[in-house]
Amino acid sequence: MAVNGKPNIHWMQRFDGCSPEELKTLSNVLEFAGYYSTLTVYHSQIPDYWIKIANIINPDHKLKYMIAMRTYAISPEYCAMMCEAFNELSPNRLILNIAAGDIQSDETSVSDVVAISNLLTTHEDRVKYTSEWLEKFTNLTLLKNKPEIVISGTSKETIVNANNYADAHLSMYSSYKDGLKDLIKTNKKIVSGPIIIRDTKEEAEDIYNQLPNNMIKGSCLFGTENEIIEQIKNMGKEGITDILASRAQMDDEHYRIHRMVKKINDI
């Protein structure tokens, strides 16, 4: 939950290195700045983050790891086994970011992942399966230490899943402003978007104008450090409890975001 009216801030690991050593360095930076967690993305053509994070996790840190996963890619039973093993390494450090999943052109097809793939050919099928998956997962006797569950998505059925099973719902900030805020009943409401900080708003706006589409632009915070801090305070007043920050791909000064988060957490 937001602390003293200030949303918790998470970091999305994108556009940067993801080797174990690079993840360890990033974790040290994020821990120092006071981020709540870092999100590692799911893609069937990249090495597994669960294993790498288990290798580099510092038990003395508080930073949580939000691991994105798709329900068709792992059984509820095996996911529970992995959660319990992770908790033995470092308790209360895991968040599951659960999505029904879209199949990208450069990814493995569903039929290569699960035997019941003939039932999961559409997004609607995968959302329905996710409901069944969550019902089973959350009731497994093995799962003694249930991690926080974050559900991503904007469909009506996904919102129902979030309200029924999740601790938090995650959406782009632009989607939240476009009406999702009135539908989400989870305790935590996480919005995501890039942050661009420069010495003047005009400099930040030059980078903002390079963003690829209106959804990302509508989710972006840009301006001076003090202007961004003020925007974040106002987001807390909108009912937003958490912000998933990321860098714009063309921004080579995203260290400014970490510096700002440290400043916010020191206030």
mmCIF file of N, CA and C in Angstrom, residues 76-173:
data_model
loop_
_atom_site.group_PDB
_atom_site.id
_atom_site.type_symbol
_atom_site.label_atom_id
_atom_site.label_comp_id
_atom_site.label_asym_id
_atom_site.label_seq_id
_atom_site.Cartn_x
_atom_site.Cartn_y
_atom_site.Cartn_z
ATOM 1 N N PRO A 76 -0.195 -25.137 -11.964
ATOM 2 C CA PRO A 76 -0.338 -24.537 -10.636
ATOM 3 C C PRO A 76 0.522 -25.250 -9.593
ATOM 4 N N GLU A 77 0.591 -26.596 -9.681
ATOM 5 C CA GLU A 77 1.352 -27.368 -8.707
ATOM 6 C C GLU A 77 2.845 -27.022 -8.767
ATOM 7 N N TYR A 78 3.388 -26.984 -9.984
ATOM 8 C CA TYR A 78 4.827 -26.722 -10.086
ATOM 9 C C TYR A 78 5.140 -25.273 -9.713
ATOM 10 N N CYS A 79 4.243 -24.368 -10.042
ATOM 11 C CA CYS A 79 4.450 -22.976 -9.655
ATOM 12 C C CYS A 79 4.493 -22.858 -8.128
ATOM 13 N N ALA A 80 3.595 -23.568 -7.444
ATOM 14 C CA ALA A 80 3.591 -23.548 -5.979
ATOM 15 C C ALA A 80 4.886 -24.118 -5.420
ATOM 16 N N MET A 81 5.392 -25.188 -6.029
ATOM 17 C CA MET A 81 6.670 -25.762 -5.602
ATOM 18 C C MET A 81 7.787 -24.735 -5.713
ATOM 19 N N MET A 82 7.817 -23.996 -6.823
ATOM 20 C CA MET A 82 8.858 -22.995 -7.033
ATOM 21 C C MET A 82 8.719 -21.830 -6.041
ATOM 22 N N CYS A 83 7.481 -21.432 -5.774
ATOM 23 C CA CYS A 83 7.258 -20.345 -4.809
ATOM 24 C C CYS A 83 7.760 -20.730 -3.425
ATOM 25 N N GLU A 84 7.449 -21.949 -2.999
ATOM 26 C CA GLU A 84 7.881 -22.383 -1.671
ATOM 27 C C GLU A 84 9.396 -22.503 -1.599
ATOM 28 N N ALA A 85 10.033 -22.997 -2.666
ATOM 29 C CA ALA A 85 11.494 -23.080 -2.685
ATOM 30 C C ALA A 85 12.126 -21.693 -2.642
ATOM 31 N N PHE A 86 11.551 -20.759 -3.398
ATOM 32 C CA PHE A 86 12.053 -19.386 -3.410
ATOM 33 C C PHE A 86 11.940 -18.775 -2.017
ATOM 34 N N ASN A 87 10.833 -19.046 -1.338
ATOM 35 C CA ASN A 87 10.623 -18.503 0.001
ATOM 36 C C ASN A 87 11.636 -19.060 0.998
ATOM 37 N N GLU A 88 12.096 -20.293 0.791
ATOM 38 C CA GLU A 88 13.123 -20.854 1.654
ATOM 39 C C GLU A 88 14.449 -20.118 1.477
ATOM 40 N N LEU A 89 14.722 -19.647 0.253
ATOM 41 C CA LEU A 89 15.960 -18.914 0.007
ATOM 42 C C LEU A 89 15.936 -17.534 0.653
ATOM 43 N N SER A 90 14.801 -16.848 0.525
ATOM 44 C CA SER A 90 14.662 -15.503 1.099
ATOM 45 C C SER A 90 13.184 -15.218 1.263
ATOM 46 N N PRO A 91 12.680 -15.275 2.497
ATOM 47 C CA PRO A 91 11.230 -15.179 2.725
ATOM 48 C C PRO A 91 10.635 -13.839 2.292
ATOM 49 N N ASN A 92 9.412 -13.913 1.776
ATOM 50 C CA ASN A 92 8.596 -12.735 1.467
ATOM 51 C C ASN A 92 9.264 -11.801 0.462
ATOM 52 N N ARG A 93 9.874 -12.370 -0.549
ATOM 53 C CA ARG A 93 10.567 -11.553 -1.557
ATOM 54 C C ARG A 93 9.989 -11.747 -2.956
ATOM 55 N N LEU A 94 8.928 -12.538 -3.072
ATOM 56 C CA LEU A 94 8.417 -12.903 -4.389
ATOM 57 C C LEU A 94 7.040 -12.303 -4.634
ATOM 58 N N ILE A 95 6.843 -11.777 -5.841
ATOM 59 C CA ILE A 95 5.543 -11.347 -6.336
ATOM 60 C C ILE A 95 5.326 -12.050 -7.670
ATOM 61 N N LEU A 96 4.135 -12.587 -7.884
ATOM 62 C CA LEU A 96 3.812 -13.184 -9.184
ATOM 63 C C LEU A 96 2.986 -12.205 -10.005
ATOM 64 N N ASN A 97 3.452 -11.908 -11.192
ATOM 65 C CA ASN A 97 2.701 -11.081 -12.138
ATOM 66 C C ASN A 97 2.089 -12.042 -13.156
ATOM 67 N N ILE A 98 0.796 -12.281 -13.009
ATOM 68 C CA ILE A 98 0.137 -13.331 -13.779
ATOM 69 C C ILE A 98 -0.666 -12.731 -14.927
ATOM 70 N N ALA A 99 -0.427 -13.272 -16.125
ATOM 71 C CA ALA A 99 -1.163 -12.815 -17.306
ATOM 72 C C ALA A 99 -1.597 -14.023 -18.123
ATOM 73 N N ALA A 100 -2.754 -13.907 -18.747
ATOM 74 C CA ALA A 100 -3.216 -14.985 -19.623
ATOM 75 C C ALA A 100 -2.285 -15.129 -20.827
ATOM 76 N N GLY A 101 -1.756 -13.992 -21.311
ATOM 77 C CA GLY A 101 -0.712 -14.044 -22.325
ATOM 78 C C GLY A 101 -1.196 -13.944 -23.749
ATOM 79 N N ASP A 102 -0.461 -13.178 -24.518
ATOM 80 C CA ASP A 102 -0.622 -13.121 -25.965
ATOM 81 C C ASP A 102 0.607 -13.761 -26.591
ATOM 82 N N ILE A 103 0.418 -14.457 -27.683
ATOM 83 C CA ILE A 103 1.528 -15.126 -28.344
ATOM 84 C C ILE A 103 2.111 -14.189 -29.392
ATOM 85 N N GLN A 104 3.353 -13.780 -29.185
ATOM 86 C CA GLN A 104 4.018 -12.908 -30.139
ATOM 87 C C GLN A 104 4.615 -13.730 -31.275
ATOM 88 N N SER A 105 4.851 -13.080 -32.412
ATOM 89 C CA SER A 105 5.303 -13.798 -33.600
ATOM 90 C C SER A 105 6.661 -14.451 -33.407
ATOM 91 N N ASP A 106 7.488 -13.892 -32.498
ATOM 92 C CA ASP A 106 8.825 -14.445 -32.302
ATOM 93 C C ASP A 106 8.892 -15.396 -31.110
ATOM 94 N N GLU A 107 7.742 -15.766 -30.568
ATOM 95 C CA GLU A 107 7.718 -16.651 -29.411
ATOM 96 C C GLU A 107 7.291 -18.057 -29.788
ATOM 97 N N THR A 108 7.560 -18.970 -28.855
ATOM 98 C CA THR A 108 7.087 -20.337 -28.999
ATOM 99 C C THR A 108 5.567 -20.345 -29.023
ATOM 100 N N SER A 109 4.981 -21.175 -29.846
ATOM 101 C CA SER A 109 3.528 -21.274 -29.873
ATOM 102 C C SER A 109 3.036 -22.002 -28.633
ATOM 103 N N VAL A 110 1.783 -21.778 -28.271
ATOM 104 C CA VAL A 110 1.211 -22.451 -27.108
ATOM 105 C C VAL A 110 1.305 -23.961 -27.266
ATOM 106 N N SER A 111 1.143 -24.461 -28.483
ATOM 107 C CA SER A 111 1.145 -25.909 -28.697
ATOM 108 C C SER A 111 2.497 -26.532 -28.349
ATOM 109 N N ASP A 112 3.549 -25.747 -28.316
ATOM 110 C CA ASP A 112 4.854 -26.263 -27.926
ATOM 111 C C ASP A 112 5.041 -26.251 -26.416
ATOM 112 N N VAL A 113 4.097 -25.633 -25.701
ATOM 113 C CA VAL A 113 4.270 -25.433 -24.268
ATOM 114 C C VAL A 113 3.377 -26.352 -23.448
ATOM 115 N N VAL A 114 2.112 -26.472 -23.807
ATOM 116 C CA VAL A 114 1.179 -27.255 -22.998
ATOM 117 C C VAL A 114 0.401 -28.249 -23.846
ATOM 118 N N ALA A 115 0.089 -29.370 -23.240
ATOM 119 C CA ALA A 115 -0.617 -30.426 -23.961
ATOM 120 C C ALA A 115 -2.063 -30.052 -24.253
ATOM 121 N N ILE A 116 -2.635 -29.138 -23.441
ATOM 122 C CA ILE A 116 -4.041 -28.775 -23.650
ATOM 123 C C ILE A 116 -4.163 -27.569 -24.576
ATOM 124 N N SER A 117 -3.159 -27.389 -25.416
ATOM 125 C CA SER A 117 -3.101 -26.190 -26.248
ATOM 126 C C SER A 117 -4.302 -26.019 -27.168
ATOM 127 N N ASN A 118 -4.938 -27.132 -27.556
ATOM 128 C CA ASN A 118 -6.092 -27.007 -28.448
ATOM 129 C C ASN A 118 -7.247 -26.282 -27.759
ATOM 130 N N LEU A 119 -7.185 -26.155 -26.427
ATOM 131 C CA LEU A 119 -8.225 -25.438 -25.694
ATOM 132 C C LEU A 119 -7.853 -23.975 -25.455
ATOM 133 N N LEU A 120 -6.653 -23.578 -25.863
ATOM 134 C CA LEU A 120 -6.143 -22.251 -25.525
ATOM 135 C C LEU A 120 -5.777 -21.448 -26.763
ATOM 136 N N THR A 121 -6.537 -21.608 -27.815
ATOM 137 C CA THR A 121 -6.164 -20.991 -29.078
ATOM 138 C C THR A 121 -6.489 -19.500 -29.141
ATOM 139 N N THR A 122 -7.392 -19.025 -28.297
ATOM 140 C CA THR A 122 -7.739 -17.604 -28.315
ATOM 141 C C THR A 122 -7.422 -16.976 -26.965
ATOM 142 N N HIS A 123 -7.371 -15.651 -26.955
ATOM 143 C CA HIS A 123 -7.119 -14.942 -25.700
ATOM 144 C C HIS A 123 -8.230 -15.230 -24.691
ATOM 145 N N GLU A 124 -9.464 -15.314 -25.160
ATOM 146 C CA GLU A 124 -10.593 -15.608 -24.271
ATOM 147 C C GLU A 124 -10.425 -16.976 -23.625
ATOM 148 N N ASP A 125 -9.945 -17.950 -24.405
ATOM 149 C CA ASP A 125 -9.679 -19.279 -23.851
ATOM 150 C C ASP A 125 -8.640 -19.191 -22.731
ATOM 151 N N ARG A 126 -7.583 -18.414 -22.976
ATOM 152 C CA ARG A 126 -6.493 -18.345 -22.002
ATOM 153 C C ARG A 126 -6.923 -17.599 -20.738
ATOM 154 N N VAL A 127 -7.790 -16.604 -20.878
ATOM 155 C CA VAL A 127 -8.305 -15.907 -19.692
ATOM 156 C C VAL A 127 -9.158 -16.856 -18.862
ATOM 157 N N LYS A 128 -10.007 -17.653 -19.534
ATOM 158 C CA LYS A 128 -10.844 -18.621 -18.810
ATOM 159 C C LYS A 128 -9.967 -19.650 -18.098
ATOM 160 N N TYR A 129 -8.942 -20.132 -18.791
ATOM 161 C CA TYR A 129 -8.026 -21.086 -18.169
ATOM 162 C C TYR A 129 -7.311 -20.459 -16.974
ATOM 163 N N THR A 130 -6.995 -19.176 -17.085
ATOM 164 C CA THR A 130 -6.333 -18.478 -15.984
ATOM 165 C C THR A 130 -7.221 -18.449 -14.744
ATOM 166 N N SER A 131 -8.514 -18.264 -14.920
ATOM 167 C CA SER A 131 -9.444 -18.323 -13.780
ATOM 168 C C SER A 131 -9.351 -19.675 -13.082
ATOM 169 N N GLU A 132 -9.357 -20.755 -13.869
ATOM 170 C CA GLU A 132 -9.279 -22.103 -13.308
ATOM 171 C C GLU A 132 -7.924 -22.328 -12.645
ATOM 172 N N TRP A 133 -6.874 -21.830 -13.288
ATOM 173 C CA TRP A 133 -5.505 -21.974 -12.768
ATOM 174 C C TRP A 133 -5.388 -21.278 -11.416
ATOM 175 N N LEU A 134 -5.891 -20.055 -11.302
ATOM 176 C CA LEU A 134 -5.789 -19.287 -10.058
ATOM 177 C C LEU A 134 -6.592 -19.940 -8.934
ATOM 178 N N GLU A 135 -7.770 -20.450 -9.259
ATOM 179 C CA GLU A 135 -8.586 -21.117 -8.246
ATOM 180 C C GLU A 135 -7.833 -22.301 -7.650
ATOM 181 N N LYS A 136 -7.187 -23.078 -8.511
ATOM 182 C CA LYS A 136 -6.441 -24.241 -8.031
ATOM 183 C C LYS A 136 -5.182 -23.802 -7.281
ATOM 184 N N PHE A 137 -4.436 -22.884 -7.846
ATOM 185 C CA PHE A 137 -3.166 -22.440 -7.252
ATOM 186 C C PHE A 137 -3.374 -21.904 -5.846
ATOM 187 N N THR A 138 -4.360 -21.038 -5.666
ATOM 188 C CA THR A 138 -4.546 -20.384 -4.370
ATOM 189 C C THR A 138 -5.085 -21.320 -3.308
ATOM 190 N N ASN A 139 -5.512 -22.519 -3.695
ATOM 191 C CA ASN A 139 -6.051 -23.472 -2.731
ATOM 192 C C ASN A 139 -5.166 -24.698 -2.533
ATOM 193 N N LEU A 140 -3.974 -24.697 -3.108
ATOM 194 C CA LEU A 140 -3.072 -25.836 -2.937
ATOM 195 C C LEU A 140 -2.539 -25.885 -1.510
ATOM 196 N N THR A 141 -2.538 -27.082 -0.903
ATOM 197 C CA THR A 141 -2.062 -27.216 0.473
ATOM 198 C C THR A 141 -0.562 -26.958 0.578
ATOM 199 N N LEU A 142 0.177 -27.214 -0.495
ATOM 200 C CA LEU A 142 1.608 -26.955 -0.479
ATOM 201 C C LEU A 142 1.926 -25.480 -0.285
ATOM 202 N N LEU A 143 1.042 -24.614 -0.772
ATOM 203 C CA LEU A 143 1.327 -23.182 -0.804
ATOM 204 C C LEU A 143 1.123 -22.576 0.585
ATOM 205 N N LYS A 144 2.132 -22.736 1.415
ATOM 206 C CA LYS A 144 2.069 -22.210 2.787
ATOM 207 C C LYS A 144 2.387 -20.722 2.828
ATOM 208 N N ASN A 145 3.144 -20.241 1.852
ATOM 209 C CA ASN A 145 3.596 -18.848 1.833
ATOM 210 C C ASN A 145 3.202 -18.220 0.501
ATOM 211 N N LYS A 146 1.919 -17.936 0.374
ATOM 212 C CA LYS A 146 1.423 -17.399 -0.896
ATOM 213 C C LYS A 146 2.079 -16.058 -1.194
ATOM 214 N N PRO A 147 2.706 -15.919 -2.361
ATOM 215 C CA PRO A 147 3.277 -14.619 -2.723
ATOM 216 C C PRO A 147 2.177 -13.623 -3.072
ATOM 217 N N GLU A 148 2.539 -12.364 -3.084
ATOM 218 C CA GLU A 148 1.612 -11.366 -3.609
ATOM 219 C C GLU A 148 1.306 -11.728 -5.063
ATOM 220 N N ILE A 149 0.061 -11.555 -5.452
ATOM 221 C CA ILE A 149 -0.335 -11.831 -6.832
ATOM 222 C C ILE A 149 -0.777 -10.539 -7.491
ATOM 223 N N VAL A 150 -0.158 -10.246 -8.625
ATOM 224 C CA VAL A 150 -0.523 -9.099 -9.451
ATOM 225 C C VAL A 150 -1.079 -9.642 -10.757
ATOM 226 N N ILE A 151 -2.236 -9.156 -11.164
ATOM 227 C CA ILE A 151 -2.833 -9.589 -12.429
ATOM 228 C C ILE A 151 -2.862 -8.406 -13.390
ATOM 229 N N SER A 152 -2.361 -8.655 -14.583
ATOM 230 C CA SER A 152 -2.286 -7.623 -15.612
ATOM 231 C C SER A 152 -3.342 -7.870 -16.668
ATOM 232 N N GLY A 153 -3.896 -6.794 -17.210
ATOM 233 C CA GLY A 153 -4.847 -6.926 -18.307
ATOM 234 C C GLY A 153 -6.020 -5.988 -18.153
ATOM 235 N N THR A 154 -6.747 -5.797 -19.241
ATOM 236 C CA THR A 154 -7.839 -4.819 -19.243
ATOM 237 C C THR A 154 -9.188 -5.408 -19.642
ATOM 238 N N SER A 155 -9.227 -6.683 -20.014
ATOM 239 C CA SER A 155 -10.513 -7.261 -20.412
ATOM 240 C C SER A 155 -11.417 -7.409 -19.192
ATOM 241 N N LYS A 156 -12.722 -7.495 -19.438
ATOM 242 C CA LYS A 156 -13.693 -7.639 -18.354
ATOM 243 C C LYS A 156 -13.393 -8.878 -17.519
ATOM 244 N N GLU A 157 -13.078 -9.988 -18.190
ATOM 245 C CA GLU A 157 -12.820 -11.236 -17.485
ATOM 246 C C GLU A 157 -11.543 -11.142 -16.652
ATOM 247 N N THR A 158 -10.533 -10.439 -17.172
ATOM 248 C CA THR A 158 -9.283 -10.273 -16.428
ATOM 249 C C THR A 158 -9.502 -9.422 -15.183
ATOM 250 N N ILE A 159 -10.336 -8.395 -15.293
ATOM 251 C CA ILE A 159 -10.663 -7.571 -14.128
ATOM 252 C C ILE A 159 -11.352 -8.418 -13.064
ATOM 253 N N VAL A 160 -12.236 -9.311 -13.501
ATOM 254 C CA VAL A 160 -12.908 -10.211 -12.555
ATOM 255 C C VAL A 160 -11.883 -11.102 -11.863
ATOM 256 N N ASN A 161 -10.939 -11.653 -12.636
ATOM 257 C CA ASN A 161 -9.886 -12.475 -12.039
ATOM 258 C C ASN A 161 -9.087 -11.687 -11.007
ATOM 259 N N ALA A 162 -8.747 -10.449 -11.351
ATOM 260 C CA ALA A 162 -7.980 -9.618 -10.417
ATOM 261 C C ALA A 162 -8.768 -9.382 -9.138
ATOM 262 N N ASN A 163 -10.028 -9.021 -9.275
ATOM 263 C CA ASN A 163 -10.846 -8.735 -8.100
ATOM 264 C C ASN A 163 -11.052 -9.970 -7.229
ATOM 265 N N ASN A 164 -11.079 -11.145 -7.863
ATOM 266 C CA ASN A 164 -11.321 -12.377 -7.113
ATOM 267 C C ASN A 164 -10.069 -12.966 -6.476
ATOM 268 N N TYR A 165 -8.906 -12.810 -7.146
ATOM 269 C CA TYR A 165 -7.724 -13.569 -6.718
ATOM 270 C C TYR A 165 -6.495 -12.728 -6.407
ATOM 271 N N ALA A 166 -6.438 -11.499 -6.869
ATOM 272 C CA ALA A 166 -5.172 -10.758 -6.820
ATOM 273 C C ALA A 166 -5.087 -9.810 -5.635
ATOM 274 N N ASP A 167 -3.866 -9.529 -5.246
ATOM 275 C CA ASP A 167 -3.592 -8.468 -4.276
ATOM 276 C C ASP A 167 -3.528 -7.119 -4.979
ATOM 277 N N ALA A 168 -3.205 -7.154 -6.277
ATOM 278 C CA ALA A 168 -3.056 -5.903 -7.032
ATOM 279 C C ALA A 168 -3.418 -6.134 -8.482
ATOM 280 N N HIS A 169 -3.918 -5.074 -9.114
ATOM 281 C CA HIS A 169 -4.134 -5.076 -10.554
ATOM 282 C C HIS A 169 -3.132 -4.114 -11.181
ATOM 283 N N LEU A 170 -2.607 -4.512 -12.342
ATOM 284 C CA LEU A 170 -1.619 -3.704 -13.056
ATOM 285 C C LEU A 170 -2.142 -3.347 -14.431
ATOM 286 N N SER A 171 -2.052 -2.053 -14.765
ATOM 287 C CA SER A 171 -2.428 -1.603 -16.105
ATOM 288 C C SER A 171 -1.558 -0.416 -16.481
ATOM 289 N N MET A 172 -1.551 -0.086 -17.751
ATOM 290 C CA MET A 172 -0.922 1.160 -18.166
ATOM 291 C C MET A 172 -1.670 2.325 -17.507
ATOM 292 N N TYR A 173 -0.962 3.391 -17.198
ATOM 293 C CA TYR A 173 -1.588 4.550 -16.564
ATOM 294 C C TYR A 173 -2.694 5.119 -17.450
#
